[in-house]
Amino acid sequence: MSEQDTPPTRYADPANPACPPTGFKLDKAKAALVVVDPQNDFLSSDGVTWPFVGVSITENKTIPHLHELFTAAKAASIAVAISPHYYYPTDHAWEFGGPLEKLMHQIGMFGRTGSLTLEGFEGSGADFYADLKPFILDGKTIIASPHKVFGPESSDLILQLRKRGVSQIILAGMAANLCIESHLREFVEQGFEVAVVKDATAAPLAPEGDGYLAALINFRFIAHALWTTEKTVAELGNQQDFGSGGFHEERRSC
């Protein structure tokens, strides 16, 4: 890794973590890749959030890493699911919301013209990032109903995963301290094992703080594994040589 590719030191793993290893082992027979919000309003330089997330996406190489994850997951024949975020005109009639909800509505983030129409969807901020569309629109990828705030509680994502016998999740997408962390927390509460891919996500840098650093800290406490894209691809590609029970005991600590 070159100096240019090295993440900022503030994101480095702790030298002496307090939390013990989890013993997580990937089992492809019960694993799925879940990608949250791979949409233009996050990933495109024309997206409404790019002024806040662009630096983090660029530093982490989030887009090429997502491409690598999709490629590896499809080659490994594991389930792949998308958890999208959409707002329809009726959602703007909500009478209250948190500060980020207010901002998302104000800037038209993930806006669609209606729940039963794709009018104006192609190429919009709510549309999927173009380079990832071949993976998402292949007729096999699960596209869940939209989440509306941050977590999957209001969507059918968990139902779709349970119906396929999934109990382990490889989690990536946007944004690390918001929808990714909220999905992680709900998945853990629902009894899933979760490996977060830390360089296949990113987060806002804003006056309120460094969202990516906030997310990493909580990932270290909550996730069963915290992997790089490189390690995740290796796990997906090599596990077949070791049988369906998985391999490489996870040594991540917080």
Tab-separated table of C-alpha atoms in Angstrom:
chain	number	residue	atom	x	y	z
A	1	MET	CA	0.000	0.000	0.000
A	2	SER	CA	1.442	3.356	-0.977
A	3	GLU	CA	1.525	6.375	1.318
A	4	GLN	CA	-1.219	7.896	-0.815
A	5	ASP	CA	-3.421	4.857	-0.217
A	6	THR	CA	-2.852	4.785	3.556
A	7	PRO	CA	-5.950	5.856	5.514
A	8	PRO	CA	-5.528	8.818	7.881
A	9	THR	CA	-3.936	7.800	11.181
A	10	ARG	CA	-7.073	8.782	13.092
A	11	TYR	CA	-8.741	5.725	11.567
A	12	ALA	CA	-6.025	3.227	12.515
A	13	ASP	CA	-7.008	0.112	14.461
A	14	PRO	CA	-6.257	0.274	18.201
A	15	ALA	CA	-2.855	-1.124	19.146
A	16	ASN	CA	-4.196	-2.776	22.305
A	17	PRO	CA	-7.936	-3.426	21.899
A	18	ALA	CA	-9.966	-4.161	24.999
A	19	CYS	CA	-12.554	-6.464	23.448
A	20	PRO	CA	-11.858	-10.175	22.902
A	21	PRO	CA	-12.001	-11.937	19.515
A	22	THR	CA	-15.453	-13.156	18.533
A	23	GLY	CA	-14.492	-16.406	16.830
A	24	PHE	CA	-16.504	-15.404	13.757
A	25	LYS	CA	-16.152	-17.766	10.799
A	26	LEU	CA	-17.716	-17.097	7.434
A	27	ASP	CA	-20.018	-19.814	6.113
A	28	LYS	CA	-21.028	-19.092	2.535
A	29	ALA	CA	-23.973	-21.459	2.810
A	30	LYS	CA	-25.709	-19.030	5.158
A	31	ALA	CA	-24.131	-15.696	4.207
A	32	ALA	CA	-25.356	-12.707	2.227
A	33	LEU	CA	-23.836	-9.471	1.024
A	34	VAL	CA	-26.048	-6.543	2.003
A	35	VAL	CA	-25.275	-3.198	0.360
A	36	VAL	CA	-27.065	-0.164	1.742
A	37	ASP	CA	-27.919	2.912	-0.340
A	38	PRO	CA	-25.671	2.379	-3.393
A	39	GLN	CA	-27.385	5.377	-4.948
A	40	ASN	CA	-26.341	8.495	-6.814
A	41	ASP	CA	-27.128	10.927	-4.034
A	42	PHE	CA	-24.310	9.288	-2.058
A	43	LEU	CA	-21.892	7.857	-4.606
A	44	SER	CA	-22.048	10.282	-7.525
A	45	SER	CA	-20.054	13.506	-7.511
A	46	ASP	CA	-23.316	15.115	-8.665
A	47	GLY	CA	-25.206	13.710	-5.665
A	48	VAL	CA	-26.670	16.084	-3.102
A	49	THR	CA	-24.496	14.694	-0.272
A	50	TRP	CA	-21.170	14.728	-2.150
A	51	PRO	CA	-19.966	17.930	-0.431
A	52	PHE	CA	-20.205	16.037	2.867
A	53	VAL	CA	-19.203	12.477	1.925
A	54	GLY	CA	-16.963	12.919	-1.107
A	55	VAL	CA	-13.701	13.137	0.848
A	56	SER	CA	-14.468	9.964	2.802
A	57	ILE	CA	-15.588	8.055	-0.303
A	58	THR	CA	-12.398	9.051	-2.083
A	59	GLU	CA	-10.108	8.191	0.844
A	60	ASN	CA	-11.694	4.767	1.321
A	61	LYS	CA	-11.990	4.012	-2.395
A	62	THR	CA	-15.558	3.060	-1.529
A	63	ILE	CA	-16.852	2.756	-5.093
A	64	PRO	CA	-14.167	0.394	-6.465
A	65	HIS	CA	-14.352	-1.600	-3.240
A	66	LEU	CA	-18.107	-2.033	-3.642
A	67	HIS	CA	-17.476	-3.209	-7.196
A	68	GLU	CA	-14.993	-5.789	-5.864
A	69	LEU	CA	-17.463	-6.993	-3.249
A	70	PHE	CA	-20.277	-7.419	-5.753
A	71	THR	CA	-17.959	-9.319	-8.098
A	72	ALA	CA	-16.738	-11.640	-5.345
A	73	ALA	CA	-20.210	-12.253	-3.933
A	74	LYS	CA	-21.646	-13.121	-7.332
A	75	ALA	CA	-18.715	-15.460	-8.040
A	76	ALA	CA	-19.231	-17.126	-4.667
A	77	SER	CA	-22.967	-17.571	-5.384
A	78	ILE	CA	-24.060	-16.084	-2.079
A	79	ALA	CA	-27.239	-14.049	-1.700
A	80	VAL	CA	-26.903	-10.351	-2.475
A	81	ALA	CA	-29.380	-7.786	-1.194
A	82	ILE	CA	-29.808	-4.043	-1.640
A	83	SER	CA	-31.393	-1.886	1.041
A	84	PRO	CA	-32.383	1.313	-0.804
A	85	HIS	CA	-33.619	4.612	0.576
A	86	TYR	CA	-36.484	6.368	-1.205
A	87	TYR	CA	-38.697	9.306	-0.364
A	88	TYR	CA	-42.037	9.757	-2.119
A	89	PRO	CA	-44.101	12.959	-2.175
A	90	THR	CA	-46.314	11.669	0.641
A	91	ASP	CA	-43.264	11.302	2.898
A	92	HIS	CA	-42.790	15.053	2.846
A	93	ALA	CA	-46.055	15.413	4.778
A	94	TRP	CA	-44.406	13.984	7.915
A	95	GLU	CA	-45.046	16.309	10.849
A	96	PHE	CA	-41.745	15.799	12.673
A	97	GLY	CA	-38.258	14.412	12.164
A	98	GLY	CA	-34.709	14.423	13.422
A	99	PRO	CA	-32.117	16.935	12.229
A	100	LEU	CA	-30.747	14.763	9.449
A	101	GLU	CA	-34.247	13.765	8.347
A	102	LYS	CA	-35.022	17.460	8.057
A	103	LEU	CA	-31.899	18.009	5.969
A	104	MET	CA	-32.617	15.046	3.673
A	105	HIS	CA	-36.082	16.353	2.957
A	106	GLN	CA	-34.823	19.900	2.407
A	107	ILE	CA	-32.215	18.875	-0.178
A	108	GLY	CA	-34.491	16.390	-1.955
A	109	MET	CA	-32.321	13.393	-1.128
A	110	PHE	CA	-33.475	10.086	-2.641
A	111	GLY	CA	-36.571	11.778	-4.014
A	112	ARG	CA	-38.951	9.858	-6.278
A	113	THR	CA	-42.131	11.018	-7.964
A	114	GLY	CA	-44.254	8.240	-6.476
A	115	SER	CA	-44.236	4.745	-5.045
A	116	LEU	CA	-45.852	3.162	-8.109
A	117	THR	CA	-43.985	4.979	-10.871
A	118	LEU	CA	-40.432	5.172	-12.197
A	119	GLU	CA	-41.058	8.504	-13.884
A	120	GLY	CA	-37.898	10.578	-13.546
A	121	PHE	CA	-36.061	7.793	-11.732
A	122	GLU	CA	-33.376	6.977	-14.339
A	123	GLY	CA	-30.218	8.896	-13.524
A	124	SER	CA	-31.790	10.685	-10.564
A	125	GLY	CA	-30.272	10.901	-7.099
A	126	ALA	CA	-32.436	7.964	-6.030
A	127	ASP	CA	-31.209	5.768	-8.898
A	128	PHE	CA	-28.452	3.220	-8.378
A	129	TYR	CA	-24.888	4.227	-9.169
A	130	ALA	CA	-24.328	3.360	-12.829
A	131	ASP	CA	-21.190	1.222	-12.446
A	132	LEU	CA	-22.989	-1.006	-9.912
A	133	LYS	CA	-26.233	-1.429	-11.867
A	134	PRO	CA	-25.150	-4.602	-13.730
A	135	PHE	CA	-24.849	-6.368	-10.366
A	136	ILE	CA	-28.013	-4.903	-8.892
A	137	LEU	CA	-30.285	-5.348	-11.922
A	138	ASP	CA	-29.232	-8.891	-12.853
A	139	GLY	CA	-32.588	-10.387	-11.859
A	140	LYS	CA	-31.057	-12.267	-8.932
A	141	THR	CA	-30.180	-9.511	-6.477
A	142	ILE	CA	-32.778	-8.826	-3.797
A	143	ILE	CA	-33.929	-5.211	-3.895
A	144	ALA	CA	-35.736	-4.735	-0.609
A	145	SER	CA	-38.489	-2.253	0.008
A	146	PRO	CA	-37.029	1.093	1.072
A	147	HIS	CA	-35.978	2.015	4.556
A	148	LYS	CA	-37.254	5.432	5.526
A	149	VAL	CA	-34.948	6.746	8.240
A	150	PHE	CA	-31.736	4.784	8.910
A	151	GLY	CA	-32.406	1.145	9.818
A	152	PRO	CA	-34.224	-1.761	8.116
A	153	GLU	CA	-37.041	-1.952	10.628
A	154	SER	CA	-39.624	-0.489	8.231
A	155	SER	CA	-38.564	-2.541	5.181
A	156	ASP	CA	-38.853	-6.202	4.149
A	157	LEU	CA	-35.066	-6.741	4.087
A	158	ILE	CA	-34.876	-9.044	7.097
A	159	LEU	CA	-37.846	-11.095	5.866
A	160	GLN	CA	-36.145	-11.530	2.491
A	161	LEU	CA	-32.919	-12.691	4.169
A	162	ARG	CA	-34.637	-15.053	6.611
A	163	LYS	CA	-36.628	-16.639	3.785
A	164	ARG	CA	-33.304	-17.558	2.160
A	165	GLY	CA	-31.850	-19.072	5.326
A	166	VAL	CA	-29.357	-16.240	5.795
A	167	SER	CA	-27.848	-15.809	9.257
A	168	GLN	CA	-24.525	-14.138	8.417
A	169	ILE	CA	-24.253	-10.742	6.755
A	170	ILE	CA	-21.395	-9.001	5.010
A	171	LEU	CA	-22.408	-5.349	5.348
A	172	ALA	CA	-21.278	-2.448	3.148
A	173	GLY	CA	-22.576	0.743	1.568
A	174	MET	CA	-23.551	4.179	2.824
A	175	ALA	CA	-23.330	5.955	5.159
A	176	ALA	CA	-21.149	4.405	7.826
A	177	ASN	CA	-22.375	6.262	10.918
A	178	LEU	CA	-26.005	6.392	9.828
A	179	CYS	CA	-27.653	3.654	7.772
A	180	ILE	CA	-24.777	1.173	8.044
A	181	GLU	CA	-24.566	1.449	11.810
A	182	SER	CA	-28.362	1.333	12.131
A	183	HIS	CA	-28.541	-1.779	9.930
A	184	LEU	CA	-25.728	-3.358	11.955
A	185	ARG	CA	-27.484	-2.743	15.253
A	186	GLU	CA	-30.803	-4.139	14.030
A	187	PHE	CA	-29.182	-7.192	12.435
A	188	VAL	CA	-27.378	-7.974	15.699
A	189	GLU	CA	-30.602	-7.554	17.687
A	190	GLN	CA	-32.315	-9.907	15.226
A	191	GLY	CA	-29.707	-12.637	15.787
A	192	PHE	CA	-27.519	-12.261	12.696
A	193	GLU	CA	-23.730	-12.400	12.684
A	194	VAL	CA	-22.365	-9.345	10.895
A	195	ALA	CA	-19.037	-8.579	9.248
A	196	VAL	CA	-18.735	-4.901	8.317
A	197	VAL	CA	-16.429	-4.058	5.402
A	198	LYS	CA	-14.826	-0.897	6.717
A	199	ASP	CA	-13.369	0.417	3.448
A	200	ALA	CA	-16.517	-0.263	1.422
A	201	THR	CA	-18.370	2.464	3.260
A	202	ALA	CA	-17.796	6.135	4.054
A	203	ALA	CA	-19.388	8.924	6.060
A	204	PRO	CA	-19.905	12.668	6.265
A	205	LEU	CA	-17.235	15.114	7.321
A	206	ALA	CA	-19.287	17.994	8.679
A	207	PRO	CA	-19.208	20.693	11.365
A	208	GLU	CA	-20.974	18.167	13.589
A	209	GLY	CA	-17.929	15.862	13.429
A	210	ASP	CA	-16.189	13.028	11.597
A	211	GLY	CA	-18.906	10.499	10.887
A	212	TYR	CA	-16.516	7.812	9.684
A	213	LEU	CA	-14.476	7.885	12.887
A	214	ALA	CA	-17.669	7.732	14.944
A	215	ALA	CA	-18.797	4.691	12.953
A	216	LEU	CA	-15.471	2.854	13.234
A	217	ILE	CA	-15.500	3.188	17.002
A	218	ASN	CA	-18.959	1.654	17.251
A	219	PHE	CA	-18.193	-1.036	14.657
A	220	ARG	CA	-15.312	-2.195	16.873
A	221	PHE	CA	-17.688	-2.653	19.778
A	222	ILE	CA	-20.652	-4.178	17.916
A	223	ALA	CA	-19.685	-6.057	14.731
A	224	HIS	CA	-18.679	-9.712	14.837
A	225	ALA	CA	-15.960	-8.901	12.308
A	226	LEU	CA	-14.495	-5.715	10.880
A	227	TRP	CA	-12.811	-6.530	7.594
A	228	THR	CA	-11.217	-4.791	4.655
A	229	THR	CA	-12.451	-5.424	1.147
A	230	GLU	CA	-9.273	-7.362	0.434
A	231	LYS	CA	-9.899	-9.758	3.322
A	232	THR	CA	-13.576	-10.138	2.463
A	233	VAL	CA	-12.828	-11.008	-1.154
A	234	ALA	CA	-10.227	-13.542	0.005
A	235	GLU	CA	-12.732	-15.145	2.380
A	236	LEU	CA	-15.369	-15.387	-0.335
A	237	GLY	CA	-12.942	-16.710	-2.908
A	238	ASN	CA	-10.997	-19.207	-0.850
A	239	GLN	CA	-13.561	-20.702	1.455
A	240	GLN	CA	-14.575	-23.348	-1.080
A	241	ASP	CA	-11.205	-24.986	-0.522
A	242	PHE	CA	-11.965	-25.521	3.150
A	243	GLY	CA	-15.483	-26.927	3.062
A	244	SER	CA	-18.795	-25.368	3.980
A	245	GLY	CA	-17.865	-24.796	7.609
A	246	GLY	CA	-15.775	-21.738	6.877
A	247	PHE	CA	-12.180	-20.895	7.683
A	248	HIS	CA	-9.909	-18.222	9.122
A	249	GLU	CA	-11.165	-17.615	12.637
A	250	GLU	CA	-11.838	-13.932	13.046
A	251	ARG	CA	-9.381	-12.170	15.343
A	252	ARG	CA	-10.967	-8.743	15.323
A	253	SER	CA	-11.209	-6.962	18.640
A	254	CYS	CA	-12.467	-3.521	19.465
